mmCIF file of C-alpha atoms in Angstrom:
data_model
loop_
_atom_site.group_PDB
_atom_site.id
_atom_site.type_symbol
_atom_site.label_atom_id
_atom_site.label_comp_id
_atom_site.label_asym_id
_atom_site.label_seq_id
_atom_site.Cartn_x
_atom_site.Cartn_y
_atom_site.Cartn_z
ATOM 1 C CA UNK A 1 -8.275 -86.017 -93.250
ATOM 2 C CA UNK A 2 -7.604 -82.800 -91.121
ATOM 3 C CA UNK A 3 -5.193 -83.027 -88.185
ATOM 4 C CA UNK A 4 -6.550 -82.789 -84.426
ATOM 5 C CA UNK A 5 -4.972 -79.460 -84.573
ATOM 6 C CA UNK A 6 -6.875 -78.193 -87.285
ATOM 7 C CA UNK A 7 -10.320 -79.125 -85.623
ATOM 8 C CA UNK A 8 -9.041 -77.398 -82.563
ATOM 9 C CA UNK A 9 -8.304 -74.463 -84.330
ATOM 10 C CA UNK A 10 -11.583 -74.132 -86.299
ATOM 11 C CA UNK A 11 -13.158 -74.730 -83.009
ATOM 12 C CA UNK A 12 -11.727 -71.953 -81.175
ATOM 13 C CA UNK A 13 -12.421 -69.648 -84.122
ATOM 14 C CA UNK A 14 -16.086 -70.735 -83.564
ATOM 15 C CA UNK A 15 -16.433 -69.814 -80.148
ATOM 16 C CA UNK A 16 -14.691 -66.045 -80.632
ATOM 17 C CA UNK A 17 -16.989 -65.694 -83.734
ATOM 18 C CA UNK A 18 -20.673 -66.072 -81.933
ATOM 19 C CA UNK A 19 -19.556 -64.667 -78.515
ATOM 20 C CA UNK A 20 -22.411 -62.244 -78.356
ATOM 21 C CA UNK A 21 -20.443 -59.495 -76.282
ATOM 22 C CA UNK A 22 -17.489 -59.539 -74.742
ATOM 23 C CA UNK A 23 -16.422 -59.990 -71.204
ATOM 24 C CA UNK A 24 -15.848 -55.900 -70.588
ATOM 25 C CA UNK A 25 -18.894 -54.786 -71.978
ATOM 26 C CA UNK A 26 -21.111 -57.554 -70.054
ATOM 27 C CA UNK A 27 -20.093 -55.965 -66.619
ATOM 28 C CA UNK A 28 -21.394 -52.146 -67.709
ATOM 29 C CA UNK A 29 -24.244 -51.483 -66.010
ATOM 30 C CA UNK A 30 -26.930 -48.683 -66.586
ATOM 31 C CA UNK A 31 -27.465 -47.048 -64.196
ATOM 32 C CA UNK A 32 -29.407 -44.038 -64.794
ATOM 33 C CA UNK A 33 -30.616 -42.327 -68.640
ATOM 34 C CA UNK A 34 -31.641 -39.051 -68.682
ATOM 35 C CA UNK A 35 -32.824 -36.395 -71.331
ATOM 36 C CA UNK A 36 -32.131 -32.675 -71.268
ATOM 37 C CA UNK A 37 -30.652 -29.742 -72.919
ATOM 38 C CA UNK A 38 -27.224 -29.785 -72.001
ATOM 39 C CA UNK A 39 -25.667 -27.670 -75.264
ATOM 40 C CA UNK A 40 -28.730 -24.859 -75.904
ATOM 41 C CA UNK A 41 -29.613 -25.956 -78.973
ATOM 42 C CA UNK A 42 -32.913 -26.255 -78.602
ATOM 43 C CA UNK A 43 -32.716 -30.329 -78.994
ATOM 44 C CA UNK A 44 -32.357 -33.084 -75.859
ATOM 45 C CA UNK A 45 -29.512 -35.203 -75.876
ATOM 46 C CA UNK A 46 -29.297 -38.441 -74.136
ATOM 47 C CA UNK A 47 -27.392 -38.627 -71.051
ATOM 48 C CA UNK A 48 -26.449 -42.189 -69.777
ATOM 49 C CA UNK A 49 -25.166 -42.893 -66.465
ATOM 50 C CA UNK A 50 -22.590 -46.495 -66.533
ATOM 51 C CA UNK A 51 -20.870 -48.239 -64.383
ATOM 52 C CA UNK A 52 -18.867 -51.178 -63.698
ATOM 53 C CA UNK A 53 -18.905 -52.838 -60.425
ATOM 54 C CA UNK A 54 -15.627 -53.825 -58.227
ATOM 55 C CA UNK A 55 -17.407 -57.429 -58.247
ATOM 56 C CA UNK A 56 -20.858 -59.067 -58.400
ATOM 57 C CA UNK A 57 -21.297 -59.130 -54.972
ATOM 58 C CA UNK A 58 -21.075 -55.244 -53.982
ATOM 59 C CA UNK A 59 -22.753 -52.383 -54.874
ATOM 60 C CA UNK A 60 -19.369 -50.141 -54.898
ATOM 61 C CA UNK A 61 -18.989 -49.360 -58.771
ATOM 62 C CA UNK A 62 -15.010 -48.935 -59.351
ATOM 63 C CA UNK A 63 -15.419 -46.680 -62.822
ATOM 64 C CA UNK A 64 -18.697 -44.608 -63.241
ATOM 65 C CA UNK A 65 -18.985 -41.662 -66.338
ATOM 66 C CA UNK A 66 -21.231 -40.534 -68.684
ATOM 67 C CA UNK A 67 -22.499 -41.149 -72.205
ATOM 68 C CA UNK A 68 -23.765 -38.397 -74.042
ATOM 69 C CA UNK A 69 -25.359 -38.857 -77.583
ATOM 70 C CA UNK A 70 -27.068 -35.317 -79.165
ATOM 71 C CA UNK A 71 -30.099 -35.913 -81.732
ATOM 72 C CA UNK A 72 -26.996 -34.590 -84.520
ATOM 73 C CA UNK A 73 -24.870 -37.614 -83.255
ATOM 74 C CA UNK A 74 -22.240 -35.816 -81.576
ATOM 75 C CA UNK A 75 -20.573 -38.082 -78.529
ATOM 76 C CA UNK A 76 -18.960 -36.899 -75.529
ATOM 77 C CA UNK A 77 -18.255 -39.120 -72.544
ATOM 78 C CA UNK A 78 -17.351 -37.904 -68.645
ATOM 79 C CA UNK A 79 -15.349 -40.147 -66.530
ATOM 80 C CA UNK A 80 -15.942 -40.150 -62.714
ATOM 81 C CA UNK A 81 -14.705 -41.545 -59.356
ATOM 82 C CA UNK A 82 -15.838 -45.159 -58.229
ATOM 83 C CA UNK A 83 -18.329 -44.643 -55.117
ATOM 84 C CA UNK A 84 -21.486 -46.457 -54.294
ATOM 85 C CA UNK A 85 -25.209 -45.404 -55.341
ATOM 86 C CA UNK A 86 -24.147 -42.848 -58.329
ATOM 87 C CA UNK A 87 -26.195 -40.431 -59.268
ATOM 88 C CA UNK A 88 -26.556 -37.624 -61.619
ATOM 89 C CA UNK A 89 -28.570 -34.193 -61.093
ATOM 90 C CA UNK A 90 -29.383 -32.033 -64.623
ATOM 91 C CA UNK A 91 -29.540 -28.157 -62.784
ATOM 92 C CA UNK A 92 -28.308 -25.078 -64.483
ATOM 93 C CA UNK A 93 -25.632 -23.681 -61.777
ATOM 94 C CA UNK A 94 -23.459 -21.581 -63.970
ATOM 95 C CA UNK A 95 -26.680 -19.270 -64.690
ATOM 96 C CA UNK A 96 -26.195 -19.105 -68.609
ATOM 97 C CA UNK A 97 -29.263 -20.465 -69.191
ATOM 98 C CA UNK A 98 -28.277 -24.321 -70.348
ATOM 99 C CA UNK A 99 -28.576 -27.303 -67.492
ATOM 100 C CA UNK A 100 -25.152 -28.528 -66.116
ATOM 101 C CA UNK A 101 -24.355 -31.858 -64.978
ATOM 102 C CA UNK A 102 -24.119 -32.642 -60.909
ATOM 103 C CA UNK A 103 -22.379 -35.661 -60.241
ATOM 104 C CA UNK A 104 -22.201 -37.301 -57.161
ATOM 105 C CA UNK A 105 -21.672 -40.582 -55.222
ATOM 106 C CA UNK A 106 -21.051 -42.071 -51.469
ATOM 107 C CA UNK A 107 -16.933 -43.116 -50.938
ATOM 108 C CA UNK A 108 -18.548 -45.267 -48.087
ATOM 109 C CA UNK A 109 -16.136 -43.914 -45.467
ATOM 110 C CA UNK A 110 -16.908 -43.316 -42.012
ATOM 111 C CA UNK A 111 -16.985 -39.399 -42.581
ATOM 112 C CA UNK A 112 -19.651 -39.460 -45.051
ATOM 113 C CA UNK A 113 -17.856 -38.020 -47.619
ATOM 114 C CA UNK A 114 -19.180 -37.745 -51.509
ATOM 115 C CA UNK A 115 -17.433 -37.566 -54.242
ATOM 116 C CA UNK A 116 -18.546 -34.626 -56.567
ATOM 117 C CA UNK A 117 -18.110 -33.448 -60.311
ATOM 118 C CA UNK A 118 -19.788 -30.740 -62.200
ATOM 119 C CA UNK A 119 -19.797 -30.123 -65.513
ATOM 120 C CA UNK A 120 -21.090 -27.373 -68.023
ATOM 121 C CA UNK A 121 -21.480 -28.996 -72.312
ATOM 122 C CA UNK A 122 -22.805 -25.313 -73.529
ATOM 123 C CA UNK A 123 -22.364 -24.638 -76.974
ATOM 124 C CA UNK A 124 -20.800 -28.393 -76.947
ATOM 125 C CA UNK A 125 -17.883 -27.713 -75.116
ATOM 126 C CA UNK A 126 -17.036 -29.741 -72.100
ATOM 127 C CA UNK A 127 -15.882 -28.202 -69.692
ATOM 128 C CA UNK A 128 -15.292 -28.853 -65.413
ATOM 129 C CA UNK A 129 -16.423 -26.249 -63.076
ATOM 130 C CA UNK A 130 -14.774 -26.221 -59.663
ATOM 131 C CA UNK A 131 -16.816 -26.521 -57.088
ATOM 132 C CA UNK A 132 -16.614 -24.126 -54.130
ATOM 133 C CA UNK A 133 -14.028 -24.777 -51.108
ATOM 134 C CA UNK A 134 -14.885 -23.445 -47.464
ATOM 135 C CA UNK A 135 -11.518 -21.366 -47.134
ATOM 136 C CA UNK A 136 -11.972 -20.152 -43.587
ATOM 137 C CA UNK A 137 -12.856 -22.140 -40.480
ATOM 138 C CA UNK A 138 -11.356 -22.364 -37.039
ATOM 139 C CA UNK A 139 -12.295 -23.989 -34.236
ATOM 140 C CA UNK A 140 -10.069 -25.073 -30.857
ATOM 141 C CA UNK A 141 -10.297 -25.895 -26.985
ATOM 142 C CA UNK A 142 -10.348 -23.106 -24.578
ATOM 143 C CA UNK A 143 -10.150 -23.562 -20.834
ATOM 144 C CA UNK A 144 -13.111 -24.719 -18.786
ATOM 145 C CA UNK A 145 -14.426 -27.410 -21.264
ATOM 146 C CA UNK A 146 -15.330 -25.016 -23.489
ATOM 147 C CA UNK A 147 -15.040 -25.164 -27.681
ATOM 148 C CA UNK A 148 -14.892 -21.763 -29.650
ATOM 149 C CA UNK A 149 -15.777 -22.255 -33.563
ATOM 150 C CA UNK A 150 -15.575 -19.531 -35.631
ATOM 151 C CA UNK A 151 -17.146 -19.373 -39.117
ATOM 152 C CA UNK A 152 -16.114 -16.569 -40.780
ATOM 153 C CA UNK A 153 -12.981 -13.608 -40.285
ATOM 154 C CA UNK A 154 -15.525 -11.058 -39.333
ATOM 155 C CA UNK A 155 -17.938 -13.390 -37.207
ATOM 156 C CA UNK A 156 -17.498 -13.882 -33.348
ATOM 157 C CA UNK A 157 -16.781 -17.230 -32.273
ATOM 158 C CA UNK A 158 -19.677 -19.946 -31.552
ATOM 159 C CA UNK A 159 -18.743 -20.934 -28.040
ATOM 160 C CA UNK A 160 -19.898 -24.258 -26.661
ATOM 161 C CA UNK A 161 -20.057 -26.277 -23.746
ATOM 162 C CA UNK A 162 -18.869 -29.814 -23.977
ATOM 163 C CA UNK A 163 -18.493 -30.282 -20.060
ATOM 164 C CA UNK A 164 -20.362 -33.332 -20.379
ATOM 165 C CA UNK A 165 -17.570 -35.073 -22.159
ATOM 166 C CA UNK A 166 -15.159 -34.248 -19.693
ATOM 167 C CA UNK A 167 -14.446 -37.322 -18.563
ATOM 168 C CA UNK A 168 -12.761 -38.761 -22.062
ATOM 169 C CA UNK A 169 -10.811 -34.995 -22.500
ATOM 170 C CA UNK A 170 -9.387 -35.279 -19.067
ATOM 171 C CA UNK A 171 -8.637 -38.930 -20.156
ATOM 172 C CA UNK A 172 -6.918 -38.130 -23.330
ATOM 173 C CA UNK A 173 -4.591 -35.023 -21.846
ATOM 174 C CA UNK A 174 -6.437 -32.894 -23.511
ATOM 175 C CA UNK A 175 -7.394 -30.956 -20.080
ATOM 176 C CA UNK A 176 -6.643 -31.411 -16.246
ATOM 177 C CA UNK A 177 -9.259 -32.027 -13.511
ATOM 178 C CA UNK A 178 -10.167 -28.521 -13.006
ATOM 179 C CA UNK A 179 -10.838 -27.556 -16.751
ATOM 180 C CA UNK A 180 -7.423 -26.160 -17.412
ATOM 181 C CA UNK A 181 -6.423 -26.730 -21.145
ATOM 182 C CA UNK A 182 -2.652 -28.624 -20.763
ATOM 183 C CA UNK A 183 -1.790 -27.212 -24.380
ATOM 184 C CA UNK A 184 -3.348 -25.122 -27.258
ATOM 185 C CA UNK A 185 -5.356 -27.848 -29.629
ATOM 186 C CA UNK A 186 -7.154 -27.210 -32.635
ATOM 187 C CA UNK A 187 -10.401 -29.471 -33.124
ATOM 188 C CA UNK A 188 -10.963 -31.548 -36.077
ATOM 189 C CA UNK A 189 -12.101 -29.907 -39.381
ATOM 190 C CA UNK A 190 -13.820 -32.029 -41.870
ATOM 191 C CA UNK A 191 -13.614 -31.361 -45.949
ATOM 192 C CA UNK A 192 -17.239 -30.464 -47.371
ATOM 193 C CA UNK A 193 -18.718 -33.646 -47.023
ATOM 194 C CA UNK A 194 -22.000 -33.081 -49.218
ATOM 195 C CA UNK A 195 -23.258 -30.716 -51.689
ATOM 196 C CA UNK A 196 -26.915 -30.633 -52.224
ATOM 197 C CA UNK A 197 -28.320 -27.913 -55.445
ATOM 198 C CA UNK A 198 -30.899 -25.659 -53.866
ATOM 199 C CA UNK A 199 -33.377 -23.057 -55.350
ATOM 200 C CA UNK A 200 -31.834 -20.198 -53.804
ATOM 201 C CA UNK A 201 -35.174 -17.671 -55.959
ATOM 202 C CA UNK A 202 -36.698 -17.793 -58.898
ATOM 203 C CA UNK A 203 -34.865 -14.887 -60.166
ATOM 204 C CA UNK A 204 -31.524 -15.886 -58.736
ATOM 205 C CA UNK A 205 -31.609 -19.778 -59.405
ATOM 206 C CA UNK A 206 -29.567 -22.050 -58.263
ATOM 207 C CA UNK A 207 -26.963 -22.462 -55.529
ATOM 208 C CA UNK A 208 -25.242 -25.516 -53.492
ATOM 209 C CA UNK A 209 -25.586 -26.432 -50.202
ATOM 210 C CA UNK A 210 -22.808 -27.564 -48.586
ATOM 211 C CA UNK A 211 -22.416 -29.690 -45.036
ATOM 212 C CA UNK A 212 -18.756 -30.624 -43.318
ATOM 213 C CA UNK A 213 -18.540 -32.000 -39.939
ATOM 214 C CA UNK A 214 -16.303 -30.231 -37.000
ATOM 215 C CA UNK A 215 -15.032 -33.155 -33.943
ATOM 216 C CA UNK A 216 -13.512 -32.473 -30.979
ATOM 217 C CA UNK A 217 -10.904 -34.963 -29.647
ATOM 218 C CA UNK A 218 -11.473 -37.682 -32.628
ATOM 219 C CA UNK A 219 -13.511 -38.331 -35.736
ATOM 220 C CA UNK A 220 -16.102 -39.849 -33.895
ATOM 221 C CA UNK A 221 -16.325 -37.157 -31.629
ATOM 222 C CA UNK A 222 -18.541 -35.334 -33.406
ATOM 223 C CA UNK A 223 -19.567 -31.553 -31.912
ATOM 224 C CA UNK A 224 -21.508 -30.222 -34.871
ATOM 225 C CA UNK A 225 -22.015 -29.404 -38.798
ATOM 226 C CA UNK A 226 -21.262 -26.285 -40.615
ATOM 227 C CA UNK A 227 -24.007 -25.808 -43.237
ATOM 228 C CA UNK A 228 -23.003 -23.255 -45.917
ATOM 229 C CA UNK A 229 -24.616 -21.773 -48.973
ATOM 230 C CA UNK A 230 -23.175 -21.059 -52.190
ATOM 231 C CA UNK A 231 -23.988 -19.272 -55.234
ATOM 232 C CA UNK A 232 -21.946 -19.429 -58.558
ATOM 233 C CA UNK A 233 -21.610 -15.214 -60.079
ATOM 234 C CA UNK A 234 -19.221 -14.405 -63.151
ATOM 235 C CA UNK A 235 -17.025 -17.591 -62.870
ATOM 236 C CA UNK A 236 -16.567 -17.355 -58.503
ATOM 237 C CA UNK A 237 -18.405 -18.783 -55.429
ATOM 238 C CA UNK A 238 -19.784 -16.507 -53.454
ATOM 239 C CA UNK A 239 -20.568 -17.756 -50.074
ATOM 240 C CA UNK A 240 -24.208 -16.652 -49.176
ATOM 241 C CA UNK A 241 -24.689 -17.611 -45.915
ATOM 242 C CA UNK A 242 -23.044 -20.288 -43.104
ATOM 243 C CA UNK A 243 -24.629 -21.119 -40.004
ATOM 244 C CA UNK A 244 -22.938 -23.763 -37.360
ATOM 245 C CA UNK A 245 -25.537 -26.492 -36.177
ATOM 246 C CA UNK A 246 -24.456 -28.290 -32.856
ATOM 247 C CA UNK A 247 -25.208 -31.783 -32.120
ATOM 248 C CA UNK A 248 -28.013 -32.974 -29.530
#
């Protein structure tokens, strides 16, 4: 006669053995598949888009990447940052011909930042390609409620009236009653908040769009957006145009 031990054991054994999947691999969702040349071999591979979600109740995925299977069975796989509503864009950026990946997703923060990732798999190497960084932007308070934003080193500054906020700057020291700034203060520069891929020609391609937000006394303050356009040529960023778009 076995021992109660014994049928506990055998029992146990029985459970591991017909568990269809295990607990890890039941919280991966799929988000996204996709199909595309992303080595220039003539032949699709299949991109898949995963995730796994901080818990059932949210929609804020806490590891997102990338499976990629080629018709050859090659595998490559690109992790990402957690955000919310992932999504990935299949647009040639690096001009060689071959489709790069554009990741992106919201962080869900009040500044409506994205997190991005792009990545070139030509010739079925994987490789990251930086994206571009806004390297010059000023903006401060100048005397007589007035805000001077400047976009670029060889631009003249964007001056603007924000008299109608007065009130809350005379409030928070920034200025006294008669418009005189009490001390030199910068005004709040956001990080590139967004990048959207744009057909910049048909000859040229593609570029990025890029949007960051510019506040005055505090993050909610918000005076305006800097919208800037990039193009990728020989490895750089070149920055196309930039134009400053106030708020009603």
């Amino acid at each position: 006669m076995r021992s109660v031990s014994t049928i506990i054991l055998a029992l146990f054994l029985n459970v591991i053995w017909f568990s269809p999947i295990n607990a890890k691999e039941a919280d991966v969702v799929l988000i996204e598949t996709l199909q595309g040349d992303l080595t220039g071999d003539g032949q699709n591979e299949e991109i898949s888009l995963k995730g796994i979600l901080f818990s059932p109740d949210t929609v804020f995925y806490k590891d997102i990447w990338v499976e990629i299977a080629s018709p050859n069975e090659e595998r490559w796989k690109i992790s990402y940052q957690g955000g919310y509503e992932p999504a990935v864009e299949l647009v040639d950026l690096n001009h060689d011909g071959i489709k790069d990946i554009f990741y992106q997703s919201a962080t869900g923060g009040s500044g409506g930042l994205y997190n991005y990732q792009l990545n070139t798999l030509a010739n079925g190497e994987l490789k990251e390609i930086p994206l571009p960084e806004q390297l010059f932007l000023q903006g401060s308070f100048k005397d007589d409620f007035i805000v001077s934003i400047q976009l670029t080193p060889d631009s003249d500054p964007y001056l603007m009236d924000v008299s109608n906020r007065s009130e809350d700057y005379i409030r928070l020291g920034i200025y006294d009653e008669n418009g005189t700034l009490r001390k030199p203060q910068s005004l709040m520069i956001d990080p590139i908040a967004f990048f959207e891929p744009v057909l910049i020609s048909d000859s040229k391609g593609y570029g990025l769009k890029s949007s960051q937000q510019i506040s005055g006394a505090y993050h909610a303050d918000g005076l305006g957006t800097v919208e800037s356009l990039w193009y990728l040529e020989n490895g750089k960023w070149i920055l196309l145009q930039t134009e400053w778009l106030p708020s009603n």
